[in-house]
Short mmCIF file of C-alpha atoms in Angstrom, two decimals:
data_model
loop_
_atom_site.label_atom_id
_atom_site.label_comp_id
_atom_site.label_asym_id
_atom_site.label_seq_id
_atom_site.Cartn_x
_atom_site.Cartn_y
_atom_site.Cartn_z
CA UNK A 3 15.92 -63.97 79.78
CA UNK A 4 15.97 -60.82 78.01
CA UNK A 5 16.34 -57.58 79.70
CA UNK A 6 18.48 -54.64 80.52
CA UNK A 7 19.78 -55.86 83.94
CA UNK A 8 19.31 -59.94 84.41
CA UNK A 9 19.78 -62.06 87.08
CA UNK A 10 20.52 -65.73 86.20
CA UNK A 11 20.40 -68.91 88.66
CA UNK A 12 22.19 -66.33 91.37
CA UNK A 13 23.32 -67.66 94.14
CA UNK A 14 25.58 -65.96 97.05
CA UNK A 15 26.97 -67.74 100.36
CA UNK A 16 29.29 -66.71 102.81
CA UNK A 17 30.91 -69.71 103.69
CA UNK A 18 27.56 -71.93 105.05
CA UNK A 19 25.04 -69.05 105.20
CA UNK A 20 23.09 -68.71 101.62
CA UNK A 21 21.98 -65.61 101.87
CA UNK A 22 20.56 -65.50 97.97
CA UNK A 23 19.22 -68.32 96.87
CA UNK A 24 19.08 -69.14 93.10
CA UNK A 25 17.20 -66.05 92.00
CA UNK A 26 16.08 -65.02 88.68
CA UNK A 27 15.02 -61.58 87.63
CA UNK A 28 14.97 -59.21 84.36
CA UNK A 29 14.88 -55.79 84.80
CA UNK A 30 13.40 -53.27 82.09
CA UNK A 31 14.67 -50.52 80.94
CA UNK A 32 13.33 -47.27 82.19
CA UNK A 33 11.74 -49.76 85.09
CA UNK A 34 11.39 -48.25 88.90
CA UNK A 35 12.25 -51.79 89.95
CA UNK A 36 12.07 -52.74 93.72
CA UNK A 37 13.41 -56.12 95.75
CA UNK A 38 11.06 -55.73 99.12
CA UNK A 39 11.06 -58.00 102.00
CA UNK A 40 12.26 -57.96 105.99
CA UNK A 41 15.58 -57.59 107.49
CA UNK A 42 18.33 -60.35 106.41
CA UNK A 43 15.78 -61.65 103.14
CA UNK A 44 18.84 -61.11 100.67
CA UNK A 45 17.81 -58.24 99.25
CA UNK A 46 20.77 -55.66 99.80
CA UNK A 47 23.21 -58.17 98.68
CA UNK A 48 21.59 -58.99 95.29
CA UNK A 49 21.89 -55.17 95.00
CA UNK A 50 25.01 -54.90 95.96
CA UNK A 51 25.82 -57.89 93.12
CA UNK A 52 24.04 -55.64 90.62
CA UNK A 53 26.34 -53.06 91.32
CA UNK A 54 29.72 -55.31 91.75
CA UNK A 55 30.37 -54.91 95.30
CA UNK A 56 29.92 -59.11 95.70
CA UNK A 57 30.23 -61.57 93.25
CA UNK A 58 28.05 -63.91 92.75
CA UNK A 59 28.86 -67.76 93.83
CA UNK A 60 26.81 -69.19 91.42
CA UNK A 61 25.10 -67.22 87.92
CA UNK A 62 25.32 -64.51 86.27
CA UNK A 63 24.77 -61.11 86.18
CA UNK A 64 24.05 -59.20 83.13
CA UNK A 65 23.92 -55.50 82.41
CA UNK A 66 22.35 -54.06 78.89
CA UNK A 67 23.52 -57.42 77.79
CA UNK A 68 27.18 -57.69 78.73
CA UNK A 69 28.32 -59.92 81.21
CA UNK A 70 29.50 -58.41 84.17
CA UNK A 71 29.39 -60.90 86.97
CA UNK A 72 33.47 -60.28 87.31
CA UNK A 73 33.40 -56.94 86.87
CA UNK A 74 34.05 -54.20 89.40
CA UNK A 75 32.30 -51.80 90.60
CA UNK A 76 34.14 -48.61 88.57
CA UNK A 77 33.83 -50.57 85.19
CA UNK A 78 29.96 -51.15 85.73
CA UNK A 79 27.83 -48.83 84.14
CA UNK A 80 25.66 -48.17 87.69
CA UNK A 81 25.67 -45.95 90.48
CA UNK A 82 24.80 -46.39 94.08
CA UNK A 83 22.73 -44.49 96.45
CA UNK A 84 22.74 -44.55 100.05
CA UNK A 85 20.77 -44.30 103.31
CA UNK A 86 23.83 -41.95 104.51
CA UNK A 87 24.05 -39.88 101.52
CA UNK A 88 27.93 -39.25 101.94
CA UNK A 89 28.41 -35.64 100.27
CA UNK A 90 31.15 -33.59 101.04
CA UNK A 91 30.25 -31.09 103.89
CA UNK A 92 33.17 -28.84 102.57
CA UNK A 93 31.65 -28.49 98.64
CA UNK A 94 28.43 -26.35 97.64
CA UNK A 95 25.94 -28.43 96.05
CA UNK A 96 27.10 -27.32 92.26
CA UNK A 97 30.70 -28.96 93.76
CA UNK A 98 29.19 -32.18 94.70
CA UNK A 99 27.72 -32.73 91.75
CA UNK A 100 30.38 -31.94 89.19
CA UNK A 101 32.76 -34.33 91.53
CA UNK A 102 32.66 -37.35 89.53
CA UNK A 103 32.42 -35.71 86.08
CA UNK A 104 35.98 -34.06 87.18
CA UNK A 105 37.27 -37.36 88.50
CA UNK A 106 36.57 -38.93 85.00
CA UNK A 107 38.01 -35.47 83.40
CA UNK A 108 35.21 -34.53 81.65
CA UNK A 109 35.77 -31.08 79.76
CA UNK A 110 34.97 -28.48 81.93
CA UNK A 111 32.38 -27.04 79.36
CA UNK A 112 30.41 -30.41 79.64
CA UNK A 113 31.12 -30.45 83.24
CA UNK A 114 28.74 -27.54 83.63
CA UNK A 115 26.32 -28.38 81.52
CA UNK A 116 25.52 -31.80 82.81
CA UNK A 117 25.80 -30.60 86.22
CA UNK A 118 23.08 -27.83 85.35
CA UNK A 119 20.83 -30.61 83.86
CA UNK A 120 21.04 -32.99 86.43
CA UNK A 121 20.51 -30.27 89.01
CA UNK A 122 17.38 -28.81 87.29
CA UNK A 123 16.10 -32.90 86.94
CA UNK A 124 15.89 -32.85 90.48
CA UNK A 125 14.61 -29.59 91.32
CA UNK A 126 17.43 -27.56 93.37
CA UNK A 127 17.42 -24.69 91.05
CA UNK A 128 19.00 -21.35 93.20
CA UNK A 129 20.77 -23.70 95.94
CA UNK A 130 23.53 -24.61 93.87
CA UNK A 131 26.13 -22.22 95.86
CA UNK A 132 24.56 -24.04 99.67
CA UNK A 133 26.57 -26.79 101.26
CA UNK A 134 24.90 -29.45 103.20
CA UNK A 135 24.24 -28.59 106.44
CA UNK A 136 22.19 -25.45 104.99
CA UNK A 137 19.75 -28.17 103.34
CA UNK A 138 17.46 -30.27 105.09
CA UNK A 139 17.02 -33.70 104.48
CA UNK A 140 15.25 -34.13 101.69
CA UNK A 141 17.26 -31.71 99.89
CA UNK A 142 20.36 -33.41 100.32
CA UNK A 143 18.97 -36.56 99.16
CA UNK A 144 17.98 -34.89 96.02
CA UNK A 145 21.74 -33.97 95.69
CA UNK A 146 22.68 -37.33 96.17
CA UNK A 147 20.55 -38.43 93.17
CA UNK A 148 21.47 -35.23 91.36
CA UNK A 149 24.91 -36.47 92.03
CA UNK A 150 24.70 -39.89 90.19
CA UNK A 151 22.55 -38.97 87.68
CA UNK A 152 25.45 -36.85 86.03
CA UNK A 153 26.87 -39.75 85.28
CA UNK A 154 24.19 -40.64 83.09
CA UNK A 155 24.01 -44.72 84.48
CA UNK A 156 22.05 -47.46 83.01
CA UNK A 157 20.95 -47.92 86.19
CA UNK A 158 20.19 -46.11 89.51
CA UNK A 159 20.73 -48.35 92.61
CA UNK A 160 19.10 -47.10 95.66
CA UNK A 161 19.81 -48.59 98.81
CA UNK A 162 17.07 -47.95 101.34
CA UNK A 163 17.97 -43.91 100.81
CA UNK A 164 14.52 -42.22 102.78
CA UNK A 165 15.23 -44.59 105.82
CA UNK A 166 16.86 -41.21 107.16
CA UNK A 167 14.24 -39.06 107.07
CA UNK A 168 11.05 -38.25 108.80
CA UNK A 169 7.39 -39.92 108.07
CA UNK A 170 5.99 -36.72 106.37
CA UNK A 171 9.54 -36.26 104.29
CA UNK A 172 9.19 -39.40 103.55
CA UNK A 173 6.32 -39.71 102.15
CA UNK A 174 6.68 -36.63 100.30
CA UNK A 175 9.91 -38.21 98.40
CA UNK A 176 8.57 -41.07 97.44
CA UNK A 177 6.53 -38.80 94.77
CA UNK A 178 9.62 -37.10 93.87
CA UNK A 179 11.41 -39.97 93.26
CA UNK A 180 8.85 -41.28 91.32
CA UNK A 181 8.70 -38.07 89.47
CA UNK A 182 12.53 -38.12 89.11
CA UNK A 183 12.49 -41.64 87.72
CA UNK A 184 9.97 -41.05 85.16
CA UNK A 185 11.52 -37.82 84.10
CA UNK A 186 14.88 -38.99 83.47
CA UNK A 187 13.79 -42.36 81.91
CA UNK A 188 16.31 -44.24 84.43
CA UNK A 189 16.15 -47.40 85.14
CA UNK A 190 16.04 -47.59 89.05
CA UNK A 191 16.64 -50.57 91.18
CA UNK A 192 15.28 -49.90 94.90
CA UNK A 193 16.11 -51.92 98.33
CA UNK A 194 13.29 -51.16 100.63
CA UNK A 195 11.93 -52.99 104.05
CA UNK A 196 8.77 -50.88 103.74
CA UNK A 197 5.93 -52.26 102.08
CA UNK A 198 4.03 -48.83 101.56
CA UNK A 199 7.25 -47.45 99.87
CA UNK A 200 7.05 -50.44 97.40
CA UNK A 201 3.52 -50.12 96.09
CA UNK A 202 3.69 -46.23 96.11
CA UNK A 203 6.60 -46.07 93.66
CA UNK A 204 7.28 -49.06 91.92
CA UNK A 205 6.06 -50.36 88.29
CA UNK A 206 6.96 -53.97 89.63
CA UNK A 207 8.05 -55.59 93.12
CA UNK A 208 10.46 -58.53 94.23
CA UNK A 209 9.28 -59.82 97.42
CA UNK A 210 11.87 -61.63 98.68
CA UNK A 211 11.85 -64.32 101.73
CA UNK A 212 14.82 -65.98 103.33
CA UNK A 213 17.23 -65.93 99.88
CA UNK A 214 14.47 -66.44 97.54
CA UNK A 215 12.12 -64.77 95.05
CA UNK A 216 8.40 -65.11 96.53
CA UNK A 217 6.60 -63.11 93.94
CA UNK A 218 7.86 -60.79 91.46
CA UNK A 219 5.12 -58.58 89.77
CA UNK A 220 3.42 -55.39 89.69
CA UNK A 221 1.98 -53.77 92.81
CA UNK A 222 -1.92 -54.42 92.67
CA UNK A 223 -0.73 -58.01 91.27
CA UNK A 224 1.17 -58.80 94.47
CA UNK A 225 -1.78 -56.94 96.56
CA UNK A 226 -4.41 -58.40 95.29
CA UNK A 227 -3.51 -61.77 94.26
CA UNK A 228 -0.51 -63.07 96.44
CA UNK A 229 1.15 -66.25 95.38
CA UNK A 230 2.06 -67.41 99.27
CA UNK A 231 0.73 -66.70 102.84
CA UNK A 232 4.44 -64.87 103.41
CA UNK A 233 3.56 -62.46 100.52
CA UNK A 234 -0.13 -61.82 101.79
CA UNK A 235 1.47 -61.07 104.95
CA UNK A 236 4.29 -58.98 104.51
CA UNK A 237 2.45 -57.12 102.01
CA UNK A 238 -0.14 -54.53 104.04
CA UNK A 239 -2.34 -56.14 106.12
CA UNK A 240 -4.23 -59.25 105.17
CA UNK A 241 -6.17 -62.34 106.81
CA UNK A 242 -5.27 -65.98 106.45
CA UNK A 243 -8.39 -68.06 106.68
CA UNK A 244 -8.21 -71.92 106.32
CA UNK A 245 -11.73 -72.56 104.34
CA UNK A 246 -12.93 -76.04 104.44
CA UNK A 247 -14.71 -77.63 101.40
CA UNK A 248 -18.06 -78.52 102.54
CA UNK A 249 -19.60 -78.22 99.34
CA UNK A 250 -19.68 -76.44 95.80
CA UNK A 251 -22.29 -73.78 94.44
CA UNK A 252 -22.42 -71.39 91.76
CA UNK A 253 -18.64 -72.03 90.64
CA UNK A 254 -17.65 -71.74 94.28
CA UNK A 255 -16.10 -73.78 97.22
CA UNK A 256 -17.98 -73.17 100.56
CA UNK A 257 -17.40 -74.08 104.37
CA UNK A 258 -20.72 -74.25 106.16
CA UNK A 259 -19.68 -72.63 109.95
CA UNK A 260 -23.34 -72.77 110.88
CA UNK A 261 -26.87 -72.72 109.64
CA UNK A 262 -27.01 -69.68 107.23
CA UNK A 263 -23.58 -68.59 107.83
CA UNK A 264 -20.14 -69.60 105.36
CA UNK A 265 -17.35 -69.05 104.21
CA UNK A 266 -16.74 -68.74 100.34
CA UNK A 267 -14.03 -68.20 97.60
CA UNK A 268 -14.31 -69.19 93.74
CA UNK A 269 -12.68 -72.31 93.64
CA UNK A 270 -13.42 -75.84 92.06
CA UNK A 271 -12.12 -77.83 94.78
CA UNK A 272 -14.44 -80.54 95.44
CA UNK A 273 -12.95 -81.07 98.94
CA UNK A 274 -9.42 -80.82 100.94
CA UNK A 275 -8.99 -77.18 103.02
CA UNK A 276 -7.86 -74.26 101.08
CA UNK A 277 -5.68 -71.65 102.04
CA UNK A 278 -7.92 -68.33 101.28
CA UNK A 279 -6.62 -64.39 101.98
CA UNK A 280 -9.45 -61.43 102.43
CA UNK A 281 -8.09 -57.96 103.13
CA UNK A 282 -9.75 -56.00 105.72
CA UNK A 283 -11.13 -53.49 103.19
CA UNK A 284 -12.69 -55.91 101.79
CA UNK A 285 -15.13 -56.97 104.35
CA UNK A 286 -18.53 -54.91 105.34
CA UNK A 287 -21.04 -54.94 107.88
CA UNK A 288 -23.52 -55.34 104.98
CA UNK A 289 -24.56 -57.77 102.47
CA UNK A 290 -25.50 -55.13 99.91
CA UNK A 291 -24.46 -56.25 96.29
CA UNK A 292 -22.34 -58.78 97.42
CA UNK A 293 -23.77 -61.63 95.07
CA UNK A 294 -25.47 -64.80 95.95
CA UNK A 295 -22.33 -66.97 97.56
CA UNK A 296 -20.87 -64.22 99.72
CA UNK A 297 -18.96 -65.27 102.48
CA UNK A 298 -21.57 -64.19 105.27
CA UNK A 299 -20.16 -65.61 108.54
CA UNK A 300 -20.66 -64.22 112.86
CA UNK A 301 -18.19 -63.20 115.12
CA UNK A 302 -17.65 -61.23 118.10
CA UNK A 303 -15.59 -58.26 118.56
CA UNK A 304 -12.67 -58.23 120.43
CA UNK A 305 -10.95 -54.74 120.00
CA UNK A 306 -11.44 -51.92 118.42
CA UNK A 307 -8.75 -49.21 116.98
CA UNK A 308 -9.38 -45.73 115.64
CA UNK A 309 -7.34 -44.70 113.10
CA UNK A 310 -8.23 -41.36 111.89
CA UNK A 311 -9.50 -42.21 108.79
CA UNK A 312 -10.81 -45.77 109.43
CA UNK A 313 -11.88 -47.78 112.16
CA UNK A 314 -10.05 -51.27 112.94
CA UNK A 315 -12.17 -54.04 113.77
CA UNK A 316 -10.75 -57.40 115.12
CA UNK A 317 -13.02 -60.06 114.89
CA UNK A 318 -13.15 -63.51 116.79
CA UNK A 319 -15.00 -66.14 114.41
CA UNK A 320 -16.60 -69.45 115.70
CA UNK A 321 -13.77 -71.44 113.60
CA UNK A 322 -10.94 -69.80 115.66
CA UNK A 323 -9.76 -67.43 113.22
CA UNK A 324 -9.80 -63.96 113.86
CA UNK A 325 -10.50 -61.60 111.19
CA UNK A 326 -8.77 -57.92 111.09
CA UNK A 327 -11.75 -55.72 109.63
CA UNK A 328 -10.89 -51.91 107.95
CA UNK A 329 -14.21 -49.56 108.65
CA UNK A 330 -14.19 -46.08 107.11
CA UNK A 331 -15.22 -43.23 109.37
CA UNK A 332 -17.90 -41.52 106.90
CA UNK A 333 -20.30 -39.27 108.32
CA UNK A 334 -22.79 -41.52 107.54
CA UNK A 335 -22.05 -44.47 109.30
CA UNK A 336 -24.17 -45.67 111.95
CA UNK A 337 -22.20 -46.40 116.00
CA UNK A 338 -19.62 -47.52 115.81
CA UNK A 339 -19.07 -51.39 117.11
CA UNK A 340 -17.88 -51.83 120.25
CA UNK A 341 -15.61 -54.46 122.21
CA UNK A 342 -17.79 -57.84 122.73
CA UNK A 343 -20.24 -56.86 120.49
CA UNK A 344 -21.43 -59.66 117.82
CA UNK A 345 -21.60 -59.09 114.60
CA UNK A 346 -22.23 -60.54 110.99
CA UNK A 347 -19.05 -59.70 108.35
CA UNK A 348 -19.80 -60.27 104.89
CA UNK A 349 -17.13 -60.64 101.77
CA UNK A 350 -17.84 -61.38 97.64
CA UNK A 351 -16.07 -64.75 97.18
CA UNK A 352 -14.01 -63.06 94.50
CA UNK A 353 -12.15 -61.00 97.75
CA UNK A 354 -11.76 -64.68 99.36
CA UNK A 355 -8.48 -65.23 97.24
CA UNK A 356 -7.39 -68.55 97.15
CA UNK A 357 -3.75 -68.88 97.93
CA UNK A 358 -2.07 -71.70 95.11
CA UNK A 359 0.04 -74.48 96.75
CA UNK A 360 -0.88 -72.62 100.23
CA UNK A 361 -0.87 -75.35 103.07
CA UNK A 362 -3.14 -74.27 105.69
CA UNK A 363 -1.67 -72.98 108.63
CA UNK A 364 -2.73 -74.19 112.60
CA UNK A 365 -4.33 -71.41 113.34
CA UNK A 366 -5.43 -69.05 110.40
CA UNK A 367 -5.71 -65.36 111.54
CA UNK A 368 -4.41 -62.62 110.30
CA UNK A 369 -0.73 -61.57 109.18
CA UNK A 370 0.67 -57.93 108.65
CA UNK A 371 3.70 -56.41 107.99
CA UNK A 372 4.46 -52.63 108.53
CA UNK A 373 8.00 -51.96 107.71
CA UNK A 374 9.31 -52.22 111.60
CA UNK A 375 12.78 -52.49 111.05
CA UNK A 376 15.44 -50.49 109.40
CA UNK A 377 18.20 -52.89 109.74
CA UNK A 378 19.14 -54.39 106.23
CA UNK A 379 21.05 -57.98 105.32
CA UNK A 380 24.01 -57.00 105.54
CA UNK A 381 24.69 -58.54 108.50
CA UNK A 382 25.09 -61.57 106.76
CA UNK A 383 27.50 -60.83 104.92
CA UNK A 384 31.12 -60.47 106.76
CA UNK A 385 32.90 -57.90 104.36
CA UNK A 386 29.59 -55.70 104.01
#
């Protein structure tokens, strides 16, 4: 594989426990590159392999095309970034940033001037003389970055670093480090439990599940067409159906559930059950330009959520799935739906995506994921 940081066959156990599982992955240049999935999946070690804290058991890992599985951290061309951002209380912000420049004794004219820039790149012009604690959060995380961007890496390795910080902060820094990516043209590698963070920021995902690679692709890819019912379900919020093959019309496969009512999804499959995945925006209380084989299928309601900007609908079908359906709040709208009220949900059979290799599950239903924990996989690993 070709690429500026590669991944080949990896593999890392602590003595019985794989905790990465023969994983492949090329990294761009210039790529905001993310490895998402829940606590213990793998994905803070195979950073911390990237950067030289673990070696890999098995494979190799590869930075702008040297091999550097052996090599250690200080001799790797990478620097790390934190949840605890670890600057030095005692130094203004112009001091923590010229540390490691010093270290390396850079000339002191050079010093400045790279200090300046990497400042500026993240936006702290006039706080250079503050320490720390006269910054709030955010602004010491931009420090942080500010701090290994001076040493101009070939790669940025972020390690969960907003998992500090407050909802609204941290959805404002997501944009900035977007912004800060894009405007440096660094290749960032990105740890994350928190699905949201993924797709707002990245220009492709890892989703990773129990050592392995699920899916690796770009955000609407892995939204919109998930390659397993883990993916579809750690990724937002999305609904597993299992769709029996009845019969086959118009280029799709469609369960009958009852006379004028079915469920559809373009597929050839003569017969067998398919695993299908709908996302609750997806789904209206109308048929309106849905096309001829829309899934058009009954259910009762069986609770209702307001959300602000949408309503949630959870939906009991006759099959014994149940369906989790996204409503916008538009002035428009008629009443809303209330608890035990029966309804009709229609979907295109485009939005019914079928799920390859997917073996249906008991019960169907929906699956979500939200991000709950903070705790990464390092518990795996003894010496982490």
């Amino acid at each position: 594989m070709d690429g500026h940081i590669v991944l080949s066959s990896v593999t890392k156990a602590f003595g019985d426990n794989v905790v990465v599982d023969d994983i492949d992955l090329s990294i761009a240049e210039g790529e905001f590159f993310s490895m998402l999935g829940p606590s213990g999946c793998g994905k803070t070690t195979t950073l911390r392999m990237i950067a030289g804290f673990e070696v890999p058991t098995i494979g190799t890992v590869t930075l702008e095309g040297a091999d550097v599985t052996t090599v250690p951290p200080a001799k790797r061309n990478v620097n790390m970034v934190f949840q605890a951002y670890a600057l030095f209380p005692h130094m203004t912000v112009q001091e923590n940033v010229e540390f490691g420049l010093k270290i390396k004794k850079v000339k002191r004219d050079e010093v400045k001037s790279r200090a300046a820039e990497a400042i500026r790149s993240v936006q702290l012009e006039g706080f250079e003389k503050r320490k720390p604690a006269q910054l709030s959060g955010g602004q010491q995380q931009r420090v942080a970055l500010a701090r290994a961007l001076v040493n101009r890496p070939a790669a940025l390795l972020l390690d969960e670093p907003l998992g500090a910080l407050d909802l609204k902060l941290r959805k404002e820094m997501q944009l900035e480090l977007k912004e800060i990516q894009v405007r440096t043209g660094t290749t960032f590698v990105y740890v994350t439990h928190d699905q949201e963070e993924a797709l707002t920021m990245s220009d492709r995902i890892a989703v990773m599940n129990n050592g392995i690679v699920e899916q690796c692709a770009g955000p609407r890819e892995i939204y919109e067409h998930p390659a397993s019912a883990f993916v579809a379900g750690f990724i937002g919020t999305s609904n597993l159906v299992n769709l029996r093959v009845d019969r086959n019309a118009g280029g799709c496969a469609l369960m009958d559930v009852s006379e004028g009512q079915r469920i559809a999804a373009l597929s050839d499959a003569g017969s067998g059950t398919l695993q299908i995945t709908v996302r609750p925006e997806k789904i209206h209380l109308s048929p309106e330009g849905l096309g001829d084989n829309a899934s058009s299928v009954g259910g009762r309601i069986a609770d209702v959520v307001y959300l602000g900007s949408m309503t949630q609908l959870i939906v009991d079908l006759p099959t014994g799935d149940r369906l989790t359906v996204h409503r916008l709040n538009d002035e428009a709208a008629v009443a809303d739906p209330r608890v035990g009220d029966t309804i009709t949900l229609h979907w295109a059979a485009q939005n019914s995506f079928v799920i390859a290799g997917g073996a249906a599950s008991a019960n169907g239903g929906s699956a979500s994921a939200h991000g709950a924990s903070g705790d990464d996989d390092r518990r795996e690993d003894p010496n982490a």
